[in-house]
């Protein structure tokens, strides 16, 4: 876990690190919260040509600092947008292949990058009925994914209780074989590290550690046997510029607290 | 739920689809909904929710409704809590991300008093679209391999006869009644919708009957001046009810944003004892007021003005 | 054929007689020319609640007298319309079951009400390549049809050279068996008579003769053995009111000449 | 014509879809079209035909194009007559009902110098829609049993796995390039289309590349003020060319009606000797002018003013 004296919160870390994964010119399907912050941060810092899509039906909005939307389905999401579409049509952009990256969170993730946002416990007798997939299943079925999630053992599990949003299913070619011939997990970003997936087995693998974090720490906070790449790099700490842009976007610290 | 095509056509043919006034009260419009019906709700999450119509249906003590909606917010709690519905089909069900998981949804589903049938967002949209197009299914490349699909019975997989690709077929959904709230429409039901459209156009075309609530009834002349702005044609509409602030405390694009304070209060009320919380809320806001303006008075003029100021600001660009 | 001294043209006769077949409140998918005139006439005379649809994407227009559109796809069609839709969506109203009657012409029609507007002669080596189906095939596949056509032997043929718009195909249940489970030919209106179709065999049958026309005349102008109903009635001649509305709509006699 | 899904995605992925200016000349835009391409044309009959772009493609002497359009008018004659295209896919092909059957179409097809591949109007629309949705086919209940369907190779029939209904499947159509003329768009390609939309929205989404011609380029600020009026998103667009009267002598909704006298003259010219008539027309209007304003000058200011007066009248209600 982050030590107390770091000059940024875990959420700020997630936003900065995942924002850096986006490339200029990409079209990014983002949920509200950290994904939206990360994509907007990327726009301001290095990717002015990044286009954000919201599942409520918004294409290419300018998010107004301090007026972050509470859902993807309200008018705040549409401010200075290039276009509004129906929900079904904006999601169909994924199926047509117009989206480069999907960007979301999740309650649980497993070794193969499957996400659960439906049930904690068995679906028949859950201990918690979660809110459900929303567009998550569609996004992860149809495009390359970045997941931003806090690194905790209860979240990083051997097998998710329920596959809401498919990652690589049970690894190897199982995702492709089930009919999901495009997309797949690209990166998982946490407050400890950045993970990718083994090219063959599709098992989760640490690609980079955040400054001051050890591989041991990552293992301790992961509920399955996570691969550690041989050439694990170390990320650069969030810069002052990044943090100040983030804090300008979310002055009330609704999402970055 | 996959309706026989000839039955669907016969139901449509039996409706009076002529250019005639359909203006009526909320109370009268509730008679269009039959016990046991499947009702589709327009808007999404806390936006353009036809809350006035839902309010009237709850007061009319309907029974055994099933409901579908793109994303379900507080209206889902109230539908469960009032007992008029015990089956909701949607992709996401909670008040909204900032308020956390709905305790009422949890309470009702975890005790199995009600069912939350989960579909992916797009697949539900495609079900309405297939219904709107008069075809029995729509093919899609999503949802395969997931437990979301595994839990659903009414799906088929095929190998594409053109390409060999594996495809999932989702069945058409033709709701018995669709409830849609719009900024304006004429007395015949020609509706304009500003801003986000959500799934409402497909809903109107798919449904067997449509009840429109509207902030404002305008003249047919105004509609005919810009026919390319009409989003729902009168043909599909069976009732038009003028209800200002008909989505309050949710948002209506360009007119008012959510009544945030009221939404916070609701979340607080249902946090610790969701069953009693929702019951209290229903008593106070749904059963006790004698009409819609009284309901709005309880929300309070101050919140109305605040929500309206924020709502109008979207055009100040 | 119409005798010379009648106070109305063959096209006026077609427009009046087919307009009378429409009922108030119906939704009518109409082509330009006689179908449009007939539907508009019906609106003005007995069916103010009739809604006209054009395949260009217009729902419920008011046609302005003297400004009749030359095609269903131009702005003149949209005057004071209730709604404009895309072409595909307006045609899908037929498939969804929102249209009561389709209303069109055709170059050839046969015993079972099949229409040809594609080829005269064989499709491989036609003597004339006609303009094609447009929306005709969709309309006749998906709804009940009224056809307005001049009664000539070369048009009323045993078997059309090409089934552009399906009627009852080869009669009996063949239309239904091929997958067209709704719609079908309802009436054929000519300058001589009004035809329906035998309930069992689906063969064309004279239902009513226009004033002064004999069954013999109809047979002589029909290229197949047409059924004559036992209780053939006689239509009422176009009234002055009907003719004056028509001539007001088309003062330049573009379509009613 | 049914494109492999992964190839389609790869082609889309390879395009620069960022928010960047795409403004260029007609001549430059012709470079986007490759010999052998399948080109979809927006508008319908004599409405919003992207004639300036077609004019430029004919002048650029493209080869071996195939073309699809909802309904084809005089531009089909010119595409055949110029030799840049010998295969047109459409539901109806002639100048317009009032001018009778196109003699040029007859001449070219009856002598088998060119092919007119006939689909029903809706089925062609559904092919574009399937292409726009990223699915390989769309089911429909029309066209079965007819010779229109019998003449086509690329169709499949299935029994619906939900209802047992017989259904026809029409294959997705993803054109290499779509040409679309609009009233206004910004430099990035966000387009507003007034009045009749025809099949243009599906076309833009289905195509691998899109060339927009526009009466007027407006600022991105203006687009962002009413994002619910954007009909084609910049993402799909590869070229933006400002061409006033870019559909003349056809119509552009709300701006000008068809140049009727010119259309009558064209019909006369091609009536008796269609091959020579169309060749003469091409010489005079397509090859001889050195630029688009010169072409318009040949149509004549008087006809421009008349068409404009009639065009604007649609809003005088």
PDB file of N, CA and C in Angstrom, chain D residues 192-248:
ATOM      1  N   UNK D 192     -24.059  18.428 -40.110  1.00  0.00           N
ATOM      2  CA  UNK D 192     -25.498  18.564 -39.885  1.00  0.00           C
ATOM      3  C   UNK D 192     -26.196  18.364 -41.232  1.00  0.00           C
ATOM      4  N   UNK D 193     -27.298  17.644 -41.227  1.00  0.00           N
ATOM      5  CA  UNK D 193     -28.072  17.446 -42.455  1.00  0.00           C
ATOM      6  C   UNK D 193     -29.508  17.857 -42.161  1.00  0.00           C
ATOM      7  N   UNK D 194     -30.009  18.843 -42.888  1.00  0.00           N
ATOM      8  CA  UNK D 194     -31.396  19.282 -42.703  1.00  0.00           C
ATOM      9  C   UNK D 194     -32.327  18.436 -43.564  1.00  0.00           C
ATOM     10  N   UNK D 195     -33.541  18.282 -43.094  1.00  0.00           N
ATOM     11  CA  UNK D 195     -34.576  17.642 -43.906  1.00  0.00           C
ATOM     12  C   UNK D 195     -34.349  16.158 -44.064  1.00  0.00           C
ATOM     13  N   UNK D 196     -34.624  15.658 -45.245  1.00  0.00           N
ATOM     14  CA  UNK D 196     -34.548  14.219 -45.498  1.00  0.00           C
ATOM     15  C   UNK D 196     -33.119  13.696 -45.346  1.00  0.00           C
ATOM     16  N   UNK D 197     -32.991  12.624 -44.593  1.00  0.00           N
ATOM     17  CA  UNK D 197     -31.666  12.062 -44.297  1.00  0.00           C
ATOM     18  C   UNK D 197     -31.298  10.928 -45.258  1.00  0.00           C
ATOM     19  N   UNK D 198     -32.319  10.337 -45.874  1.00  0.00           N
ATOM     20  CA  UNK D 198     -32.107   9.187 -46.765  1.00  0.00           C
ATOM     21  C   UNK D 198     -31.343   8.073 -46.038  1.00  0.00           C
ATOM     22  N   UNK D 199     -30.292   7.509 -46.646  1.00  0.00           N
ATOM     23  CA  UNK D 199     -29.558   6.438 -45.956  1.00  0.00           C
ATOM     24  C   UNK D 199     -28.195   6.927 -45.485  1.00  0.00           C
ATOM     25  N   UNK D 200     -28.006   8.258 -45.436  1.00  0.00           N
ATOM     26  CA  UNK D 200     -26.651   8.798 -45.301  1.00  0.00           C
ATOM     27  C   UNK D 200     -25.971   8.500 -43.977  1.00  0.00           C
ATOM     28  N   UNK D 201     -26.751   8.400 -42.883  1.00  0.00           N
ATOM     29  CA  UNK D 201     -26.125   8.155 -41.588  1.00  0.00           C
ATOM     30  C   UNK D 201     -25.534   6.746 -41.555  1.00  0.00           C
ATOM     31  N   UNK D 202     -26.297   5.790 -42.053  1.00  0.00           N
ATOM     32  CA  UNK D 202     -25.774   4.419 -42.117  1.00  0.00           C
ATOM     33  C   UNK D 202     -24.586   4.328 -43.069  1.00  0.00           C
ATOM     34  N   UNK D 203     -24.667   5.046 -44.165  1.00  0.00           N
ATOM     35  CA  UNK D 203     -23.579   5.062 -45.148  1.00  0.00           C
ATOM     36  C   UNK D 203     -22.269   5.508 -44.505  1.00  0.00           C
ATOM     37  N   UNK D 204     -22.348   6.589 -43.751  1.00  0.00           N
ATOM     38  CA  UNK D 204     -21.132   7.143 -43.153  1.00  0.00           C
ATOM     39  C   UNK D 204     -20.511   6.146 -42.181  1.00  0.00           C
ATOM     40  N   UNK D 205     -21.361   5.453 -41.443  1.00  0.00           N
ATOM     41  CA  UNK D 205     -20.853   4.515 -40.444  1.00  0.00           C
ATOM     42  C   UNK D 205     -20.369   3.222 -41.094  1.00  0.00           C
ATOM     43  N   UNK D 206     -20.995   2.840 -42.186  1.00  0.00           N
ATOM     44  CA  UNK D 206     -20.635   1.570 -42.838  1.00  0.00           C
ATOM     45  C   UNK D 206     -19.342   1.675 -43.637  1.00  0.00           C
ATOM     46  N   UNK D 207     -19.121   2.836 -44.251  1.00  0.00           N
ATOM     47  CA  UNK D 207     -18.026   2.952 -45.226  1.00  0.00           C
ATOM     48  C   UNK D 207     -16.653   2.871 -44.565  1.00  0.00           C
ATOM     49  N   UNK D 208     -15.673   2.484 -45.348  1.00  0.00           N
ATOM     50  CA  UNK D 208     -14.294   2.485 -44.879  1.00  0.00           C
ATOM     51  C   UNK D 208     -13.694   3.884 -44.906  1.00  0.00           C
ATOM     52  N   UNK D 209     -14.192   4.707 -45.822  1.00  0.00           N
ATOM     53  CA  UNK D 209     -13.771   6.110 -45.861  1.00  0.00           C
ATOM     54  C   UNK D 209     -14.958   6.961 -46.277  1.00  0.00           C
ATOM     55  N   UNK D 210     -14.963   8.209 -45.845  1.00  0.00           N
ATOM     56  CA  UNK D 210     -16.065   9.109 -46.169  1.00  0.00           C
ATOM     57  C   UNK D 210     -15.511  10.424 -46.716  1.00  0.00           C
ATOM     58  N   UNK D 211     -16.035  10.824 -47.861  1.00  0.00           N
ATOM     59  CA  UNK D 211     -15.745  12.168 -48.392  1.00  0.00           C
ATOM     60  C   UNK D 211     -17.012  12.994 -48.251  1.00  0.00           C
ATOM     61  N   UNK D 212     -16.927  14.081 -47.483  1.00  0.00           N
ATOM     62  CA  UNK D 212     -18.055  15.004 -47.349  1.00  0.00           C
ATOM     63  C   UNK D 212     -17.843  16.180 -48.280  1.00  0.00           C
ATOM     64  N   UNK D 213     -18.863  16.499 -49.073  1.00  0.00           N
ATOM     65  CA  UNK D 213     -18.892  17.825 -49.675  1.00  0.00           C
ATOM     66  C   UNK D 213     -19.968  18.605 -48.932  1.00  0.00           C
ATOM     67  N   UNK D 214     -19.753  19.901 -48.818  1.00  0.00           N
ATOM     68  CA  UNK D 214     -20.661  20.691 -47.986  1.00  0.00           C
ATOM     69  C   UNK D 214     -20.920  22.051 -48.620  1.00  0.00           C
ATOM     70  N   UNK D 215     -22.144  22.522 -48.477  1.00  0.00           N
ATOM     71  CA  UNK D 215     -22.461  23.861 -48.969  1.00  0.00           C
ATOM     72  C   UNK D 215     -21.633  24.897 -48.229  1.00  0.00           C
ATOM     73  N   UNK D 216     -21.282  24.577 -46.993  1.00  0.00           N
ATOM     74  CA  UNK D 216     -20.703  25.596 -46.125  1.00  0.00           C
ATOM     75  C   UNK D 216     -19.926  24.926 -44.994  1.00  0.00           C
ATOM     76  N   UNK D 217     -18.688  25.378 -44.785  1.00  0.00           N
ATOM     77  CA  UNK D 217     -17.945  24.924 -43.607  1.00  0.00           C
ATOM     78  C   UNK D 217     -18.224  25.889 -42.468  1.00  0.00           C
ATOM     79  N   UNK D 218     -18.627  25.363 -41.326  1.00  0.00           N
ATOM     80  CA  UNK D 218     -18.898  26.204 -40.152  1.00  0.00           C
ATOM     81  C   UNK D 218     -17.878  25.875 -39.072  1.00  0.00           C
ATOM     82  N   UNK D 219     -17.850  26.690 -38.027  1.00  0.00           N
ATOM     83  CA  UNK D 219     -16.870  26.480 -36.967  1.00  0.00           C
ATOM     84  C   UNK D 219     -17.247  25.270 -36.117  1.00  0.00           C
ATOM     85  N   UNK D 220     -16.244  24.643 -35.535  1.00  0.00           N
ATOM     86  CA  UNK D 220     -16.486  23.556 -34.593  1.00  0.00           C
ATOM     87  C   UNK D 220     -17.276  24.064 -33.389  1.00  0.00           C
ATOM     88  N   UNK D 221     -17.074  25.333 -33.019  1.00  0.00           N
ATOM     89  CA  UNK D 221     -17.854  25.913 -31.917  1.00  0.00           C
ATOM     90  C   UNK D 221     -19.348  25.835 -32.206  1.00  0.00           C
ATOM     91  N   UNK D 222     -19.713  26.166 -33.446  1.00  0.00           N
ATOM     92  CA  UNK D 222     -21.135  26.130 -33.793  1.00  0.00           C
ATOM     93  C   UNK D 222     -21.691  24.701 -33.670  1.00  0.00           C
ATOM     94  N   UNK D 223     -20.908  23.738 -34.114  1.00  0.00           N
ATOM     95  CA  UNK D 223     -21.317  22.332 -33.993  1.00  0.00           C
ATOM     96  C   UNK D 223     -21.499  21.968 -32.521  1.00  0.00           C
ATOM     97  N   UNK D 224     -20.560  22.360 -31.697  1.00  0.00           N
ATOM     98  CA  UNK D 224     -20.590  21.946 -30.289  1.00  0.00           C
ATOM     99  C   UNK D 224     -21.711  22.630 -29.501  1.00  0.00           C
ATOM    100  N   UNK D 225     -22.264  23.702 -30.063  1.00  0.00           N
ATOM    101  CA  UNK D 225     -23.371  24.354 -29.364  1.00  0.00           C
ATOM    102  C   UNK D 225     -24.638  23.497 -29.404  1.00  0.00           C
ATOM    103  N   UNK D 226     -24.817  22.724 -30.434  1.00  0.00           N
ATOM    104  CA  UNK D 226     -25.984  21.828 -30.525  1.00  0.00           C
ATOM    105  C   UNK D 226     -25.539  20.450 -30.996  1.00  0.00           C
ATOM    106  N   UNK D 227     -24.850  19.725 -30.113  1.00  0.00           N
ATOM    107  CA  UNK D 227     -24.319  18.420 -30.550  1.00  0.00           C
ATOM    108  C   UNK D 227     -25.410  17.437 -30.949  1.00  0.00           C
ATOM    109  N   UNK D 228     -26.652  17.691 -30.493  1.00  0.00           N
ATOM    110  CA  UNK D 228     -27.727  16.772 -30.888  1.00  0.00           C
ATOM    111  C   UNK D 228     -28.175  17.010 -32.327  1.00  0.00           C
ATOM    112  N   UNK D 229     -27.608  18.014 -32.981  1.00  0.00           N
ATOM    113  CA  UNK D 229     -27.910  18.231 -34.394  1.00  0.00           C
ATOM    114  C   UNK D 229     -26.853  17.608 -35.318  1.00  0.00           C
ATOM    115  N   UNK D 230     -25.785  17.093 -34.750  1.00  0.00           N
ATOM    116  CA  UNK D 230     -24.761  16.445 -35.587  1.00  0.00           C
ATOM    117  C   UNK D 230     -25.274  15.087 -36.044  1.00  0.00           C
ATOM    118  N   UNK D 231     -25.217  14.856 -37.351  1.00  0.00           N
ATOM    119  CA  UNK D 231     -25.746  13.600 -37.879  1.00  0.00           C
ATOM    120  C   UNK D 231     -24.632  12.639 -38.280  1.00  0.00           C
ATOM    121  N   UNK D 232     -23.481  13.189 -38.668  1.00  0.00           N
ATOM    122  CA  UNK D 232     -22.332  12.356 -39.032  1.00  0.00           C
ATOM    123  C   UNK D 232     -21.166  12.828 -38.170  1.00  0.00           C
ATOM    124  N   UNK D 233     -20.518  11.915 -37.423  1.00  0.00           N
ATOM    125  CA  UNK D 233     -19.409  12.316 -36.546  1.00  0.00           C
ATOM    126  C   UNK D 233     -18.087  12.399 -37.300  1.00  0.00           C
ATOM    127  N   UNK D 234     -17.245  13.321 -36.869  1.00  0.00           N
ATOM    128  CA  UNK D 234     -15.959  13.550 -37.546  1.00  0.00           C
ATOM    129  C   UNK D 234     -15.113  12.291 -37.645  1.00  0.00           C
ATOM    130  N   UNK D 235     -15.251  11.396 -36.665  1.00  0.00           N
ATOM    131  CA  UNK D 235     -14.489  10.148 -36.646  1.00  0.00           C
ATOM    132  C   UNK D 235     -14.511   9.390 -37.963  1.00  0.00           C
ATOM    133  N   UNK D 236     -15.670   9.458 -38.632  1.00  0.00           N
ATOM    134  CA  UNK D 236     -15.871   8.622 -39.811  1.00  0.00           C
ATOM    135  C   UNK D 236     -15.395   9.308 -41.095  1.00  0.00           C
ATOM    136  N   UNK D 237     -14.997  10.568 -40.979  1.00  0.00           N
ATOM    137  CA  UNK D 237     -14.802  11.390 -42.176  1.00  0.00           C
ATOM    138  C   UNK D 237     -13.317  11.533 -42.528  1.00  0.00           C
ATOM    139  N   UNK D 238     -13.016  11.433 -43.823  1.00  0.00           N
ATOM    140  CA  UNK D 238     -11.632  11.523 -44.289  1.00  0.00           C
ATOM    141  C   UNK D 238     -11.344  12.771 -45.114  1.00  0.00           C
ATOM    142  N   UNK D 239     -12.387  13.389 -45.656  1.00  0.00           N
ATOM    143  CA  UNK D 239     -12.176  14.604 -46.448  1.00  0.00           C
ATOM    144  C   UNK D 239     -13.403  15.494 -46.321  1.00  0.00           C
ATOM    145  N   UNK D 240     -13.151  16.795 -46.238  1.00  0.00           N
ATOM    146  CA  UNK D 240     -14.205  17.809 -46.202  1.00  0.00           C
ATOM    147  C   UNK D 240     -13.920  18.798 -47.330  1.00  0.00           C
ATOM    148  N   UNK D 241     -14.867  18.926 -48.250  1.00  0.00           N
ATOM    149  CA  UNK D 241     -14.681  19.851 -49.367  1.00  0.00           C
ATOM    150  C   UNK D 241     -15.844  20.832 -49.393  1.00  0.00           C
ATOM    151  N   UNK D 242     -15.532  22.110 -49.299  1.00  0.00           N
ATOM    152  CA  UNK D 242     -16.599  23.116 -49.371  1.00  0.00           C
ATOM    153  C   UNK D 242     -16.914  23.386 -50.842  1.00  0.00           C
ATOM    154  N   UNK D 243     -18.136  23.066 -51.249  1.00  0.00           N
ATOM    155  CA  UNK D 243     -18.565  23.250 -52.638  1.00  0.00           C
ATOM    156  C   UNK D 243     -19.973  23.812 -52.659  1.00  0.00           C
ATOM    157  N   UNK D 244     -20.121  25.132 -52.757  1.00  0.00           N
ATOM    158  CA  UNK D 244     -21.477  25.695 -52.853  1.00  0.00           C
ATOM    159  C   UNK D 244     -22.180  25.136 -54.087  1.00  0.00           C
ATOM    160  N   UNK D 245     -23.448  24.877 -53.952  1.00  0.00           N
ATOM    161  CA  UNK D 245     -24.236  24.267 -55.031  1.00  0.00           C
ATOM    162  C   UNK D 245     -23.621  22.937 -55.474  1.00  0.00           C
ATOM    163  N   UNK D 246     -23.117  22.204 -54.493  1.00  0.00           N
ATOM    164  CA  UNK D 246     -22.412  20.958 -54.792  1.00  0.00           C
ATOM    165  C   UNK D 246     -23.310  19.823 -55.246  1.00  0.00           C
ATOM    166  N   UNK D 247     -24.625  20.029 -55.218  1.00  0.00           N
ATOM    167  CA  UNK D 247     -25.540  19.002 -55.720  1.00  0.00           C
ATOM    168  C   UNK D 247     -26.232  19.443 -57.004  1.00  0.00           C
ATOM    169  N   UNK D 248     -25.922  20.636 -57.500  1.00  0.00           N
ATOM    170  CA  UNK D 248     -26.615  21.176 -58.680  1.00  0.00           C
ATOM    171  C   UNK D 248     -26.280  20.348 -59.921  1.00  0.00           C
TER     172      UNK D 248
END
